CSV table of N, CA and C in Angstrom, one decimal:
chain,number,residue,atom,x,y,z
D,20,MET,N,-73.7,212.7,46.2
D,20,MET,CA,-73.7,212.1,47.6
D,20,MET,C,-73.2,210.9,47.8
D,21,ASP,N,-72.2,210.4,48.8
D,21,ASP,CA,-71.3,209.2,49.3
D,21,ASP,C,-72.4,208.7,50.3
D,22,ILE,N,-72.8,208.0,50.1
D,22,ILE,CA,-73.8,207.3,51.4
D,22,ILE,C,-73.2,206.1,51.8
D,23,ASP,N,-73.3,206.0,53.4
D,23,ASP,CA,-72.5,205.1,54.2
D,23,ASP,C,-73.5,204.1,54.4
D,24,HIS,N,-74.2,203.1,53.5
D,24,HIS,CA,-75.1,202.4,53.7
D,24,HIS,C,-75.1,201.6,55.3
D,25,GLU,N,-73.5,201.1,55.4
D,25,GLU,CA,-73.3,200.5,56.5
D,25,GLU,C,-74.1,201.2,58.1
D,26,ARG,N,-73.9,202.6,57.5
D,26,ARG,CA,-74.4,203.5,58.8
D,26,ARG,C,-75.7,203.3,58.8
D,27,LEU,N,-76.3,204.3,57.9
D,27,LEU,CA,-77.2,204.5,57.3
D,27,LEU,C,-78.6,203.7,57.5
D,28,ASP,N,-78.5,202.2,57.2
D,28,ASP,CA,-79.8,201.4,57.4
D,28,ASP,C,-80.0,201.2,58.9
D,29,PRO,N,-79.0,201.2,59.9
D,29,PRO,CA,-79.8,200.8,61.0
D,29,PRO,C,-80.2,202.0,61.8
D,30,LEU,N,-80.4,203.2,61.3
D,30,LEU,CA,-80.5,204.6,61.8
D,30,LEU,C,-82.2,204.9,61.1
D,31,ARG,N,-82.1,204.2,59.7
D,31,ARG,CA,-83.3,204.1,58.9
D,31,ARG,C,-84.6,203.7,60.0
D,32,ARG,N,-84.3,202.0,59.9
D,32,ARG,CA,-84.9,201.1,60.3
D,32,ARG,C,-86.2,201.5,61.6
D,33,GLY,N,-87.3,200.9,61.3
D,33,GLY,CA,-88.2,200.6,63.1
D,33,GLY,C,-88.5,202.4,63.0
D,34,HIS,N,-88.9,203.3,62.3
D,34,HIS,CA,-89.6,204.5,62.7
D,34,HIS,C,-90.7,204.8,61.8
D,35,GLY,N,-90.9,203.6,61.0
D,35,GLY,CA,-92.4,203.8,60.5
D,35,GLY,C,-92.3,204.1,59.0
D,36,PRO,N,-93.3,204.0,58.2
D,36,PRO,CA,-93.1,204.3,56.5
D,36,PRO,C,-92.7,205.7,56.5
D,37,ILE,N,-93.6,206.8,57.0
D,37,ILE,CA,-93.4,208.2,57.1
D,37,ILE,C,-92.1,208.8,56.9
D,38,PRO,N,-91.3,208.5,58.2
D,38,PRO,CA,-90.2,209.0,58.3
D,38,PRO,C,-88.8,208.0,57.6
D,39,GLU,N,-88.9,207.0,57.0
D,39,GLU,CA,-88.5,206.3,56.1
D,39,GLU,C,-88.7,207.2,54.8
D,40,HIS,N,-89.6,207.3,54.4
D,40,HIS,CA,-89.9,208.0,53.4
D,40,HIS,C,-89.5,209.4,52.6
D,41,VAL,N,-89.4,209.7,54.0
D,41,VAL,CA,-88.6,211.0,54.3
D,41,VAL,C,-86.6,210.9,54.2
D,42,ILE,N,-86.2,209.7,54.6
D,42,ILE,CA,-85.1,209.7,54.6
D,42,ILE,C,-84.6,209.2,53.5
D,43,ASP,N,-85.8,208.5,52.7
D,43,ASP,CA,-85.5,207.7,51.0
D,43,ASP,C,-85.7,209.0,50.2
D,44,GLU,N,-86.1,210.3,50.4
D,44,GLU,CA,-86.5,211.5,49.8
D,44,GLU,C,-84.8,211.8,49.4
D,45,LEU,N,-84.3,212.0,50.9
D,45,LEU,CA,-83.0,212.7,50.8
D,45,LEU,C,-82.2,212.0,50.1
D,46,VAL,N,-81.8,210.7,50.2
D,46,VAL,CA,-80.8,209.6,49.7
D,46,VAL,C,-80.9,209.6,48.3
D,47,ALA,N,-82.2,210.0,47.7
D,47,ALA,CA,-82.4,210.1,46.1
D,47,ALA,C,-82.2,211.2,45.9
D,48,GLY,N,-81.8,212.2,46.6
D,48,GLY,CA,-81.3,213.5,46.1
D,48,GLY,C,-82.8,214.6,45.9
D,49,ARG,N,-83.4,214.1,46.4
D,49,ARG,CA,-84.9,214.8,46.2
D,49,ARG,C,-85.2,216.2,47.1
D,50,LEU,N,-84.4,216.4,48.4
D,50,LEU,CA,-84.3,217.1,49.4
D,50,LEU,C,-83.0,217.1,49.8
D,51,SER,N,-83.3,219.0,50.1
D,51,SER,CA,-81.8,219.5,50.2
D,51,SER,C,-81.4,219.0,51.7
D,52,ARG,N,-80.6,219.4,52.4
D,52,ARG,CA,-80.3,219.4,53.8
D,52,ARG,C,-81.1,220.0,54.3
D,53,ARG,N,-81.5,221.2,54.3
D,53,ARG,CA,-82.3,221.9,54.8
D,53,ARG,C,-84.1,221.3,55.2
D,54,GLN,N,-84.4,221.2,53.6
D,54,GLN,CA,-85.6,220.1,53.8
D,54,GLN,C,-86.1,218.8,54.3
D,55,PHE,N,-85.0,218.4,54.3
D,55,PHE,CA,-84.7,217.5,55.5
D,55,PHE,C,-85.1,217.6,56.7
D,56,LEU,N,-84.2,218.1,57.4
D,56,LEU,CA,-84.5,218.6,58.7
D,56,LEU,C,-85.7,219.0,59.2
D,57,SER,N,-86.3,219.7,58.2
D,57,SER,CA,-87.8,220.5,58.3
D,57,SER,C,-88.8,219.4,58.4
D,58,ARG,N,-88.5,218.6,57.5
D,58,ARG,CA,-89.5,217.3,57.2
D,58,ARG,C,-89.6,216.0,58.5
D,59,ALA,N,-88.3,215.9,58.8
D,59,ALA,CA,-87.7,215.2,59.6
D,59,ALA,C,-87.9,215.3,60.8
D,60,THR,N,-87.9,216.4,61.7
D,60,THR,CA,-88.8,217.1,62.8
D,60,THR,C,-89.8,217.0,62.9
D,61,LYS,N,-90.9,217.6,61.7
D,61,LYS,CA,-92.5,217.4,61.6
D,61,LYS,C,-92.7,215.9,61.9
D,62,VAL,N,-92.0,215.1,61.1
D,62,VAL,CA,-92.3,213.4,61.6
D,62,VAL,C,-92.1,212.8,62.7
D,63,GLY,N,-91.2,213.1,63.6
D,63,GLY,CA,-91.0,213.2,64.9
D,63,GLY,C,-89.9,212.0,64.8
D,64,LEU,N,-88.5,212.5,63.9
D,64,LEU,CA,-87.2,211.9,64.0
D,64,LEU,C,-86.8,213.2,64.9
D,65,GLY,N,-85.5,212.7,65.6
D,65,GLY,CA,-85.3,214.0,66.8
D,65,GLY,C,-84.3,214.4,66.0
D,66,LEU,N,-83.2,215.4,66.0
D,66,LEU,CA,-82.3,216.2,65.5
D,66,LEU,C,-81.1,215.5,65.7
D,67,PRO,N,-80.8,214.3,66.8
D,67,PRO,CA,-79.3,213.9,67.0
D,67,PRO,C,-79.6,212.8,66.0
D,68,LEU,N,-80.8,212.3,65.8
D,68,LEU,CA,-80.8,211.2,65.0
D,68,LEU,C,-81.1,212.0,63.5
D,69,ALA,N,-81.6,212.9,62.9
D,69,ALA,CA,-81.6,213.7,61.6
D,69,ALA,C,-80.3,214.0,61.4
D,70,ALA,N,-79.5,214.3,62.5
D,70,ALA,CA,-78.0,214.8,62.2
D,70,ALA,C,-77.1,213.1,61.7
D,71,ALA,N,-77.1,212.5,62.5
D,71,ALA,CA,-76.6,211.4,61.8
D,71,ALA,C,-77.2,210.8,60.7
D,72,ILE,N,-78.1,210.9,60.3
D,72,ILE,CA,-78.6,210.2,59.1
D,72,ILE,C,-77.8,211.6,57.9
D,73,LEU,N,-77.6,212.4,58.6
D,73,LEU,CA,-77.0,213.2,57.3
D,73,LEU,C,-75.7,213.2,57.4
D,74,GLU,N,-75.0,212.9,59.0
D,74,GLU,CA,-73.7,212.3,58.5
D,74,GLU,C,-73.6,211.2,57.5
D,75,ALA,N,-73.9,209.9,57.8
D,75,ALA,CA,-74.5,208.7,56.9
D,75,ALA,C,-74.4,209.4,55.6
D,76,CYS,N,-74.8,210.2,55.3
D,76,CYS,CA,-75.2,210.6,53.5
D,76,CYS,C,-74.4,211.4,53.0
D,77,GLY,N,-73.3,211.9,53.8
D,77,GLY,CA,-72.2,212.6,53.3
D,77,GLY,C,-72.7,213.6,53.5
D,78,GLY,N,-73.9,214.3,54.1
D,78,GLY,CA,-74.4,215.8,54.5
D,78,GLY,C,-73.9,216.4,55.3
D,79,GLY,N,-73.1,215.9,56.7
D,79,GLY,CA,-73.0,216.4,58.1
D,79,GLY,C,-72.0,217.5,58.3
D,80,SER,N,-71.3,217.8,56.7
D,80,SER,CA,-70.4,218.5,57.3
D,80,SER,C,-70.5,219.8,57.1
């Protein structure tokens, strides 16, 4: 996974420890795109934000 930290870091900040943990799990490769979207919406990340995070992680296409 080619991660663009310059784009990802501002998206990741300020959402609290649980959403940040879900993002970290995606970055570490422990979650699929589907699992990430499911968990991200359950912890309160909106779909536009989740899509931007996937794009920054190289998984948006």
